[in-house]
Amino acid sequence: MRNRSYHHGDLPAQLLARAEQTLREKGSGALSLRELARDIGVSPAAPSRHFKSKQALLDALALTGFERMADAIAASQEGVGETFAERLDAAARAYVGFAVADAALLDLMFSVKHSPEASEALSGAAHRWSELLLSLISEGQRRGEVQEGPLERVALPVFAALHGYVGLRVSGMLPPEVSENGLDDVIASILRGCRPQ
Amino acid sequence: MRNRSYHHGDLPAQLLARAEQTLREKGSGALSLRELARDIGVSPAAPSRHFKSKQALLDALALTGFERMADAIAASQEGVGETFAERLDAAARAYVGFAVADAALLDLMFSVKHSPEASEALSGAAHRWSELLLSLISEGQRRGEVQEGPLERVALPVFAALHGYVGLRVSGMLPPEVSENGLDDVIASILRGCRPQ
DNA sequence: ACCTGAACACCGTTCAAGT
DNA sequence: ACCTGAACACCGTTCAAGT
């Protein structure tokens, strides 16, 4: 009775939660729909009612990843100074922190292979995230601390540098001590790159 | 007879070549050891003599990717001007070109999951590639066009911005027109970020 | 040394059937 | 509507056996 209602309406959430856990603990290679179903105590065919394919579940997972990342970055802005440098620093550290804590999820979020239909929902979530950084930069422009120019054009190099540092770091391309202290240099370079001339 | 010698000593190369082809044409999700063996006309167990696991083959593939990428970047420097700006521009475009032409391979190269033993050989290949950019920056310093300071610390933000642009682009996060023209802004930002103060 | 054949323990997905 | 049971067509990997 209790078990019955337990598996009614909550299976999608259960699947996502469990998938996220094994993704974090064992990596994306160890993610199996059948094992997920087994762990939850449901038949191998059950997940297909809620996610029409394994890729659909991965897409949904990536989507929640973007939302949580946006939340983390938004939270990083609370109670921090008002200068662009301070706010960028906080956002960058939040981004890096999220990525390092959940490397496999980040990999999934920026994966090359998404089902075409998911790409729109996904870039929607990515857009919500990118708008945080865009408004941060826009505010920097308003304060005269960031160069003038079309927002997207000014923002792209900032995105690229942060995203690239994160990518290099989680893929293990950085020697340990660079991994520790490199972010400071990246942020400093970004600030020099986008300050008024 | 001819077939017999065909499958002697060349199977590893055949496997890698075929794997690279399906990686480019159908993505990493469609890469199956058994299918590779079938295509080449060999038994399902044959690949295991040369690559002890599927991951080992993927690692080898990533390794050749780094080598080809290093070749492409080295080639980009031939017959180009001597200023740092010109050389960086050429290297950046070679990097982007390689990545866009072989998105799935790039994904593999910077993938989070590599077998631990492969990581050393892999970061060796990555190192050979990174040394190209490092010497480029070192030369820029010598010419007084790049700020002084420890090479790795000056180089990281350059790497990060390029790698991040490539990552954003191949994962489809950039709107088409940003994808077209964004690299110019990224390069300009890098140059501002690392020029002498 | 290199490969085959066959087997093992898994997959994702589909579909009739149950409730 | 939601799930089960069973089946289908695949996987990666191992291992005795062949040459």
CSV table of C-alpha atoms (C1' of nucleotides) in Angstrom, one decimal:
chain,number,residue,atom,x,y,z
A,1,MET,CA,0.0,0.0,0.0
A,2,ARG,CA,2.6,2.4,1.1
A,3,ASN,CA,5.0,0.9,-1.4
A,4,ARG,CA,2.4,1.1,-4.1
A,5,SER,CA,1.9,4.9,-3.7
A,6,TYR,CA,5.6,5.3,-3.3
A,7,HIS,CA,6.1,4.1,-6.8
A,8,HIS,CA,3.3,6.3,-8.1
A,9,GLY,CA,4.2,9.7,-9.4
A,10,ASP,CA,7.6,9.7,-7.8
A,11,LEU,CA,9.4,7.3,-10.0
A,12,PRO,CA,10.8,10.1,-12.3
A,13,ALA,CA,12.2,12.0,-9.3
A,14,GLN,CA,13.6,8.8,-7.8
A,15,LEU,CA,15.3,7.9,-11.1
A,16,LEU,CA,16.8,11.3,-11.4
A,17,ALA,CA,18.0,11.4,-7.8
A,18,ARG,CA,19.6,8.0,-8.0
A,19,ALA,CA,21.1,8.7,-11.4
A,20,GLU,CA,22.7,11.9,-10.1
A,21,GLN,CA,24.1,10.0,-7.1
A,22,THR,CA,25.7,7.3,-9.2
A,23,LEU,CA,26.9,9.9,-11.6
A,24,ARG,CA,28.7,11.7,-8.9
A,25,GLU,CA,30.0,8.5,-7.1
A,26,LYS,CA,30.9,6.3,-10.0
A,27,GLY,CA,30.9,8.4,-13.2
A,28,SER,CA,28.8,8.4,-16.3
A,29,GLY,CA,30.2,5.1,-17.5
A,30,ALA,CA,28.5,3.3,-14.6
A,31,LEU,CA,25.1,4.7,-15.3
A,32,SER,CA,22.7,1.9,-16.3
A,33,LEU,CA,18.9,2.2,-16.6
A,34,ARG,CA,18.5,-1.4,-15.5
A,35,GLU,CA,20.6,-0.9,-12.4
A,36,LEU,CA,18.7,2.2,-11.6
A,37,ALA,CA,15.5,0.3,-11.8
A,38,ARG,CA,16.9,-2.5,-9.7
A,39,ASP,CA,18.1,-0.1,-7.0
A,40,ILE,CA,14.7,1.5,-6.8
A,41,GLY,CA,13.0,-1.8,-6.8
A,42,VAL,CA,11.1,-1.5,-10.1
A,43,SER,CA,11.0,-3.6,-13.2
A,44,PRO,CA,13.5,-2.9,-16.1
A,45,ALA,CA,10.7,-1.6,-18.3
A,46,ALA,CA,9.4,0.9,-15.7
A,47,PRO,CA,11.7,3.8,-16.5
A,48,SER,CA,10.7,3.9,-20.1
A,49,ARG,CA,7.2,5.2,-19.0
A,50,HIS,CA,8.9,8.4,-17.8
A,51,PHE,CA,12.0,8.7,-20.0
A,52,LYS,CA,11.6,7.5,-23.5
A,53,SER,CA,15.2,6.6,-23.7
A,54,LYS,CA,18.4,6.6,-21.7
A,55,GLN,CA,19.5,9.7,-23.5
A,56,ALA,CA,16.2,11.4,-22.4
A,57,LEU,CA,17.1,10.7,-18.8
A,58,LEU,CA,20.6,12.1,-19.3
A,59,ASP,CA,19.1,15.2,-20.9
A,60,ALA,CA,16.8,15.7,-17.9
A,61,LEU,CA,19.8,15.3,-15.6
A,62,ALA,CA,21.8,17.9,-17.5
A,63,LEU,CA,18.8,20.2,-17.3
A,64,THR,CA,18.6,20.0,-13.5
A,65,GLY,CA,22.4,20.5,-13.5
A,66,PHE,CA,22.0,23.8,-15.2
A,67,GLU,CA,19.3,24.9,-12.8
A,68,ARG,CA,21.4,23.9,-9.7
A,69,MET,CA,24.4,25.7,-11.2
A,70,ALA,CA,22.4,28.8,-11.8
A,71,ASP,CA,21.2,28.6,-8.2
A,72,ALA,CA,24.8,28.3,-6.9
A,73,ILE,CA,26.0,31.2,-8.9
A,74,ALA,CA,23.0,33.4,-7.9
A,75,ALA,CA,23.7,32.5,-4.2
A,76,SER,CA,27.3,33.5,-4.6
A,77,GLN,CA,26.2,37.0,-5.2
A,78,GLU,CA,24.6,37.5,-1.9
A,79,GLY,CA,26.4,39.7,0.5
A,80,VAL,CA,29.4,40.2,-1.8
A,81,GLY,CA,30.8,43.7,-2.6
A,82,GLU,CA,29.4,45.8,-5.5
A,83,THR,CA,32.4,46.1,-7.7
A,84,PHE,CA,32.6,44.0,-10.9
A,85,ALA,CA,35.8,42.4,-9.8
A,86,GLU,CA,34.3,41.2,-6.5
A,87,ARG,CA,31.1,39.9,-8.1
A,88,LEU,CA,33.0,38.2,-11.0
A,89,ASP,CA,35.3,36.6,-8.5
A,90,ALA,CA,32.4,35.2,-6.4
A,91,ALA,CA,30.6,33.9,-9.5
A,92,ALA,CA,33.7,32.3,-10.9
A,93,ARG,CA,34.4,30.5,-7.6
A,94,ALA,CA,30.9,29.3,-7.4
A,95,TYR,CA,31.1,28.0,-10.9
A,96,VAL,CA,34.4,26.2,-10.3
A,97,GLY,CA,33.1,24.8,-7.0
A,98,PHE,CA,30.1,23.4,-8.6
A,99,ALA,CA,32.1,21.9,-11.5
A,100,VAL,CA,34.7,20.3,-9.2
A,101,ALA,CA,32.1,18.8,-6.9
A,102,ASP,CA,30.2,17.3,-9.8
A,103,ALA,CA,32.6,16.8,-12.6
A,104,ALA,CA,30.6,14.0,-14.4
A,105,LEU,CA,27.5,16.1,-14.3
A,106,LEU,CA,29.3,19.1,-15.8
A,107,ASP,CA,30.6,16.8,-18.5
A,108,LEU,CA,27.1,15.7,-19.2
A,109,MET,CA,25.8,19.3,-19.3
A,110,PHE,CA,28.2,20.3,-21.9
A,111,SER,CA,28.3,17.1,-23.7
A,112,VAL,CA,28.3,17.0,-27.5
A,113,LYS,CA,25.5,14.5,-27.8
A,114,HIS,CA,22.1,15.5,-26.8
A,115,SER,CA,18.9,14.4,-28.5
A,116,PRO,CA,17.8,17.1,-30.9
A,117,GLU,CA,14.5,17.8,-29.1
A,118,ALA,CA,16.3,18.2,-25.8
A,119,SER,CA,18.6,20.8,-27.2
A,120,GLU,CA,16.0,23.5,-27.0
A,121,ALA,CA,15.0,22.8,-23.4
A,122,LEU,CA,18.6,22.5,-22.6
A,123,SER,CA,19.8,25.7,-24.1
A,124,GLY,CA,16.9,27.3,-22.3
A,125,ALA,CA,18.3,26.2,-19.0
A,126,ALA,CA,21.8,27.2,-20.2
A,127,HIS,CA,20.3,30.6,-21.2
A,128,ARG,CA,19.0,31.2,-17.7
A,129,TRP,CA,22.4,30.5,-16.4
A,130,SER,CA,24.2,32.6,-18.9
A,131,GLU,CA,21.8,35.5,-18.1
A,132,LEU,CA,23.3,35.6,-14.6
A,133,LEU,CA,26.7,36.3,-16.0
A,134,LEU,CA,25.3,38.6,-18.7
A,135,SER,CA,23.6,40.8,-16.1
A,136,LEU,CA,26.7,40.8,-14.0
A,137,ILE,CA,28.7,42.1,-17.0
A,138,SER,CA,26.0,44.6,-17.9
A,139,GLU,CA,26.1,46.0,-14.4
A,140,GLY,CA,29.9,46.2,-14.7
A,141,GLN,CA,29.4,48.3,-17.9
A,142,ARG,CA,26.9,50.5,-16.1
A,143,ARG,CA,29.5,51.1,-13.4
A,144,GLY,CA,32.1,52.0,-16.0
A,145,GLU,CA,34.3,49.0,-14.9
A,146,VAL,CA,33.8,47.0,-18.0
A,147,GLN,CA,34.3,48.2,-21.6
A,148,GLU,CA,31.4,49.3,-23.7
A,149,GLY,CA,30.1,47.3,-26.6
A,150,PRO,CA,27.4,44.7,-27.4
A,151,LEU,CA,26.8,42.6,-24.3
A,152,GLU,CA,27.2,39.2,-26.0
A,153,ARG,CA,30.4,40.2,-27.6
A,154,VAL,CA,31.9,41.5,-24.3
A,155,ALA,CA,30.6,38.5,-22.4
A,156,LEU,CA,31.9,35.7,-24.7
A,157,PRO,CA,35.6,36.0,-23.7
A,158,VAL,CA,34.6,36.0,-20.1
A,159,PHE,CA,32.5,32.9,-20.5
A,160,ALA,CA,35.2,31.2,-22.5
A,161,ALA,CA,38.0,31.8,-20.0
A,162,LEU,CA,35.9,30.6,-17.1
A,163,HIS,CA,34.5,27.6,-18.9
A,164,GLY,CA,37.9,26.7,-20.3
A,165,TYR,CA,39.6,26.8,-16.9
A,166,VAL,CA,36.9,24.6,-15.5
A,167,GLY,CA,37.2,22.2,-18.4
A,168,LEU,CA,41.0,21.9,-18.1
A,169,ARG,CA,40.7,21.4,-14.4
A,170,VAL,CA,38.0,18.7,-14.3
A,171,SER,CA,39.6,16.8,-17.1
A,172,GLY,CA,42.8,16.6,-15.1
A,173,MET,CA,45.0,18.6,-17.6
A,174,LEU,CA,46.3,20.9,-14.9
A,175,PRO,CA,49.2,20.0,-12.6
A,176,PRO,CA,48.0,20.1,-8.9
A,177,GLU,CA,49.5,23.4,-8.0
A,178,VAL,CA,48.2,25.1,-11.1
A,179,SER,CA,44.8,23.6,-10.3
A,180,GLU,CA,45.0,25.3,-6.9
A,181,ASN,CA,46.2,28.8,-7.8
A,182,GLY,CA,45.4,29.1,-11.5
A,183,LEU,CA,41.9,30.6,-11.0
A,184,ASP,CA,43.4,33.8,-9.6
A,185,ASP,CA,45.4,34.3,-12.8
A,186,VAL,CA,42.5,33.5,-15.0
A,187,ILE,CA,40.2,36.0,-13.2
A,188,ALA,CA,42.9,38.7,-13.3
A,189,SER,CA,43.3,38.1,-17.0
A,190,ILE,CA,39.6,38.3,-17.6
A,191,LEU,CA,39.5,41.6,-15.8
A,192,ARG,CA,42.4,43.0,-17.8
A,193,GLY,CA,40.7,41.7,-21.0
A,194,CYS,CA,37.4,43.4,-20.5
A,195,ARG,CA,38.2,46.6,-18.6
A,196,PRO,CA,37.7,50.0,-20.3
A,197,GLN,CA,40.6,50.8,-22.6
B,1,MET,CA,47.0,-15.6,-47.8
B,2,ARG,CA,46.8,-11.9,-48.5
B,3,ASN,CA,44.0,-11.7,-46.1
B,4,ARG,CA,45.9,-13.6,-43.6
B,5,SER,CA,48.9,-11.2,-43.6
B,6,TYR,CA,46.4,-8.3,-43.7
B,7,HIS,CA,45.3,-9.3,-40.3
B,8,HIS,CA,48.7,-9.7,-38.9
B,9,GLY,CA,50.4,-6.8,-37.3
B,10,ASP,CA,48.0,-4.3,-38.7
B,11,LEU,CA,44.9,-5.0,-36.6
B,12,PRO,CA,45.7,-2.4,-34.0
B,13,ALA,CA,46.0,0.3,-36.7
B,14,GLN,CA,42.9,-0.9,-38.5
B,15,LEU,CA,40.9,-0.7,-35.3
B,16,LEU,CA,42.1,2.8,-34.5
B,17,ALA,CA,41.4,4.0,-38.0
B,18,ARG,CA,37.9,2.6,-38.1
B,19,ALA,CA,37.2,3.8,-34.6
B,20,GLU,CA,38.2,7.3,-35.6
B,21,GLN,CA,36.0,7.2,-38.6
B,22,THR,CA,32.9,6.1,-36.8
B,23,LEU,CA,33.7,8.5,-34.1
B,24,ARG,CA,33.7,11.3,-36.6
B,25,GLU,CA,30.7,10.1,-38.5
B,26,LYS,CA,28.4,8.8,-35.8
B,27,GLY,CA,29.7,10.1,-32.5
B,28,SER,CA,31.1,8.3,-29.5
B,29,GLY,CA,27.8,6.7,-28.6
B,30,ALA,CA,27.9,4.5,-31.7
B,31,LEU,CA,31.3,3.1,-31.0
B,32,SER,CA,31.2,-0.6,-30.4
B,33,LEU,CA,34.2,-3.0,-30.2
B,34,ARG,CA,32.1,-5.8,-31.7
B,35,GLU,CA,31.0,-3.7,-34.6
B,36,LEU,CA,34.5,-2.5,-35.2
B,37,ALA,CA,35.6,-6.2,-35.3
B,38,ARG,CA,32.7,-7.1,-37.6
B,39,ASP,CA,33.6,-4.2,-40.0
B,40,ILE,CA,37.2,-5.3,-40.2
B,41,GLY,CA,36.2,-8.9,-40.6
B,42,VAL,CA,37.7,-10.3,-37.4
B,43,SER,CA,36.2,-12.2,-34.5
B,44,PRO,CA,34.7,-10.3,-31.5
B,45,ALA,CA,37.6,-11.5,-29.3
B,46,ALA,CA,40.3,-10.3,-31.6
B,47,PRO,CA,40.6,-6.7,-30.5
B,48,SER,CA,41.3,-7.7,-26.9
B,49,ARG,CA,44.7,-9.0,-28.0
B,50,HIS,CA,45.7,-5.4,-28.8
B,51,PHE,CA,43.6,-3.3,-26.5
B,52,LYS,CA,42.9,-4.8,-23.2
B,53,SER,CA,39.6,-3.0,-22.9
B,54,LYS,CA,37.4,-0.7,-24.8
B,55,GLN,CA,38.6,2.2,-22.6
B,56,ALA,CA,42.2,1.3,-23.6
B,57,LEU,CA,41.2,1.8,-27.3
B,58,LEU,CA,39.5,5.1,-26.5
B,59,ASP,CA,42.7,6.2,-24.6
B,60,ALA,CA,44.8,5.3,-27.6
B,61,LEU,CA,42.4,7.2,-29.8
B,62,ALA,CA,42.7,10.3,-27.6
B,63,LEU,CA,46.4,10.0,-27.7
B,64,THR,CA,46.5,10.1,-31.5
B,65,GLY,CA,44.1,13.0,-31.4
B,66,PHE,CA,46.6,15.0,-29.3
B,67,GLU,CA,49.3,14.2,-31.7
B,68,ARG,CA,47.3,15.3,-34.8
B,69,MET,CA,46.2,18.4,-33.0
B,70,ALA,CA,49.8,19.3,-32.2
B,71,ASP,CA,50.7,18.7,-35.8
B,72,ALA,CA,47.9,21.0,-37.0
B,73,ILE,CA,48.9,23.8,-34.6
B,74,ALA,CA,52.6,23.4,-35.6
B,75,ALA,CA,51.6,23.6,-39.3
B,76,SER,CA,49.6,26.7,-38.6
B,77,GLN,CA,52.8,28.5,-37.7
B,78,GLU,CA,54.5,28.1,-41.1
B,79,GLY,CA,54.7,31.2,-43.2
B,80,VAL,CA,52.8,33.3,-40.7
B,81,GLY,CA,54.1,36.7,-39.4
B,82,GLU,CA,56.4,37.0,-36.4
B,83,THR,CA,54.3,39.1,-34.0
B,84,PHE,CA,52.7,37.3,-31.1
B,85,ALA,CA,49.3,38.5,-32.2
B,86,GLU,CA,49.7,36.9,-35.6
B,87,ARG,CA,51.0,33.6,-34.3
B,88,LEU,CA,48.4,33.3,-31.6
B,89,ASP,CA,45.7,34.0,-34.1
B,90,ALA,CA,47.0,31.3,-36.4
B,91,ALA,CA,47.3,28.8,-33.6
B,92,ALA,CA,43.9,29.6,-32.3
B,93,ARG,CA,42.3,29.1,-35.7
B,94,ALA,CA,44.1,25.8,-36.1
B,95,TYR,CA,42.8,24.6,-32.7
B,96,VAL,CA,39.3,25.6,-33.4
B,97,GLY,CA,39.4,24.1,-36.9
B,98,PHE,CA,40.6,20.8,-35.5
B,99,ALA,CA,38.0,20.8,-32.8
B,100,VAL,CA,35.1,21.6,-35.1
B,101,ALA,CA,36.1,19.0,-37.7
B,102,ASP,CA,36.3,16.3,-35.0
B,103,ALA,CA,34.1,17.3,-32.1
B,104,ALA,CA,33.6,13.8,-30.8
B,105,LEU,CA,37.4,13.2,-30.8
B,106,LEU,CA,38.0,16.4,-28.9
B,107,ASP,CA,35.3,15.4,-26.4
B,108,LEU,CA,37.2,12.1,-25.9
B,109,MET,CA,40.6,13.8,-25.6
B,110,PHE,CA,39.4,16.0,-22.7
B,111,SER,CA,37.1,13.4,-21.2
B,112,VAL,CA,36.9,13.1,-17.5
B,113,LYS,CA,37.2,9.3,-17.6
B,114,HIS,CA,40.5,7.8,-18.6
B,115,SER,CA,42.0,4.6,-17.2
B,116,PRO,CA,44.6,5.7,-14.6
B,117,GLU,CA,47.5,4.1,-16.4
B,118,ALA,CA,46.6,5.9,-19.6
B,119,SER,CA,46.6,9.3,-17.9
B,120,GLU,CA,50.3,9.5,-17.9
B,121,ALA,CA,50.8,8.7,-21.6
B,122,LEU,CA,47.9,11.0,-22.2
B,123,SER,CA,49.1,13.9,-20.3
B,124,GLY,CA,52.4,13.4,-22.1
B,125,ALA,CA,50.8,13.9,-25.4
B,126,ALA,CA,48.8,16.8,-24.0
B,127,HIS,CA,52.1,18.2,-22.8
B,128,ARG,CA,53.7,18.0,-26.2
B,129,TRP,CA,50.7,20.0,-27.5
B,130,SER,CA,50.8,22.5,-24.6
B,131,GLU,CA,54.5,23.1,-25.2
B,132,LEU,CA,53.7,24.5,-28.6
B,133,LEU,CA,51.6,27.2,-27.0
B,134,LEU,CA,54.0,27.7,-24.2
B,135,SER,CA,56.9,28.4,-26.6
B,136,LEU,CA,54.6,30.7,-28.5
B,137,ILE,CA,54.0,32.7,-25.4
B,138,SER,CA,57.6,32.6,-24.3
B,139,GLU,CA,58.6,34.0,-27.7
B,140,GLY,CA,56.0,36.7,-27.1
B,141,GLN,CA,57.6,37.6,-23.8
B,142,ARG,CA,61.0,37.7,-25.4
B,143,ARG,CA,59.7,40.1,-28.0
B,144,GLY,CA,58.2,42.3,-25.3
B,145,GLU,CA,54.7,41.7,-26.6
B,146,VAL,CA,53.5,39.6,-23.6
B,147,GLN,CA,53.8,40.4,-20.0
B,148,GLU,CA,56.6,39.1,-17.9
B,149,GLY,CA,56.1,36.4,-15.3
B,150,PRO,CA,56.3,32.6,-14.8
B,151,LEU,CA,55.4,31.0,-18.2
B,152,GLU,CA,52.7,28.6,-16.8
B,153,ARG,CA,51.0,31.4,-15.0
B,154,VAL,CA,50.9,33.7,-18.0
B,155,ALA,CA,49.9,30.8,-20.3
B,156,LEU,CA,47.0,29.4,-18.3
B,157,PRO,CA,44.5,32.2,-19.0
B,158,VAL,CA,45.4,31.9,-22.7
B,159,PHE,CA,44.8,28.2,-22.7
B,160,ALA,CA,41.6,28.6,-20.7
B,161,ALA,CA,40.1,31.2,-23.1
B,162,LEU,CA,40.9,29.2,-26.2
B,163,HIS,CA,39.8,25.9,-24.7
B,164,GLY,CA,36.6,27.4,-23.3
B,165,TYR,CA,35.6,28.9,-26.6
B,166,VAL,CA,36.2,25.6,-28.3
B,167,GLY,CA,34.2,23.8,-25.6
B,168,LEU,CA,31.3,26.2,-25.8
B,169,ARG,CA,31.3,26.0,-29.6
B,170,VAL,CA,31.4,22.2,-30.1
B,171,SER,CA,28.8,21.6,-27.4
B,172,GLY,CA,26.4,23.9,-29.3
B,173,MET,CA,26.1,26.5,-26.6
B,174,LEU,CA,26.8,29.4,-28.9
B,175,PRO,CA,24.2,30.9,-31.2
B,176,PRO,CA,25.2,30.6,-34.9
B,177,GLU,CA,26.4,34.1,-35.4
B,178,VAL,CA,28.4,34.1,-32.2
B,179,SER,CA,29.9,30.8,-33.3
B,180,GLU,CA,31.0,32.5,-36.5
B,181,ASN,CA,32.5,35.8,-35.2
B,182,GLY,CA,33.1,35.1,-31.5
B,183,LEU,CA,36.7,33.9,-31.9
B,184,ASP,CA,37.9,37.3,-33.0
B,185,ASP,CA,36.6,38.8,-29.7
B,186,VAL,CA,38.1,36.0,-27.7
B,187,ILE,CA,41.5,36.5,-29.3
B,188,ALA,CA,41.3,40.2,-28.8
B,189,SER,CA,40.5,39.7,-25.2
B,190,ILE,CA,43.4,37.2,-24.7
B,191,LEU,CA,45.8,39.8,-26.2
B,192,ARG,CA,44.5,42.5,-23.9
B,193,GLY,CA,44.8,40.1,-21.0
B,194,CYS,CA,48.4,39.2,-21.5
B,195,ARG,CA,50.0,42.2,-23.0
B,196,PRO,CA,52.6,44.1,-20.9
B,197,GLN,CA,51.0,46.5,-18.4
C,1,DA,C1',51.9,-14.9,-31.4
C,2,DC,C1',47.5,-14.2,-33.1
C,3,DC,C1',43.0,-15.4,-33.8
C,4,DT,C1',38.4,-18.2,-33.5
C,5,DG,C1',34.2,-20.0,-31.2
C,6,DA,C1',31.5,-20.2,-27.7
C,7,DA,C1',30.1,-18.7,-23.5
C,8,DC,C1',28.9,-15.4,-19.5
C,9,DA,C1',26.8,-11.7,-17.5
C,10,DC,C1',25.2,-7.9,-18.7
C,11,DC,C1',22.8,-3.9,-21.6
C,12,DG,C1',18.5,-0.7,-23.8
C,13,DT,C1',14.1,-1.1,-25.7
C,14,DT,C1',9.6,-3.1,-26.9
C,15,DC,C1',5.2,-5.0,-26.0
C,16,DA,C1',1.6,-7.9,-24.5
C,17,DA,C1',-0.5,-8.5,-20.3
C,18,DG,C1',-1.9,-7.4,-15.7
C,19,DT,C1',-3.8,-4.0,-12.0
D,1,DA,C1',-2.2,5.4,-16.1
D,2,DC,C1',1.4,2.8,-14.4
D,3,DC,C1',4.0,-1.2,-14.0
D,4,DT,C1',5.4,-6.4,-14.8
D,5,DG,C1',7.4,-10.3,-17.4
D,6,DA,C1',9.3,-11.9,-21.0
D,7,DA,C1',11.6,-11.4,-25.1
D,8,DC,C1',14.8,-9.3,-28.7
D,9,DA,C1',19.0,-7.8,-30.4
D,10,DC,C1',22.7,-6.2,-28.9
D,11,DC,C1',27.0,-5.3,-25.7
D,12,DG,C1',32.3,-6.1,-23.4
D,13,DT,C1',35.1,-9.6,-21.7
D,14,DT,C1',37.1,-14.2,-20.9
D,15,DC,C1',39.0,-18.5,-22.2
D,16,DA,C1',39.9,-22.9,-24.1
D,17,DA,C1',41.1,-24.3,-28.5
D,18,DG,C1',43.0,-24.0,-32.9
D,19,DT,C1',46.9,-22.4,-36.4
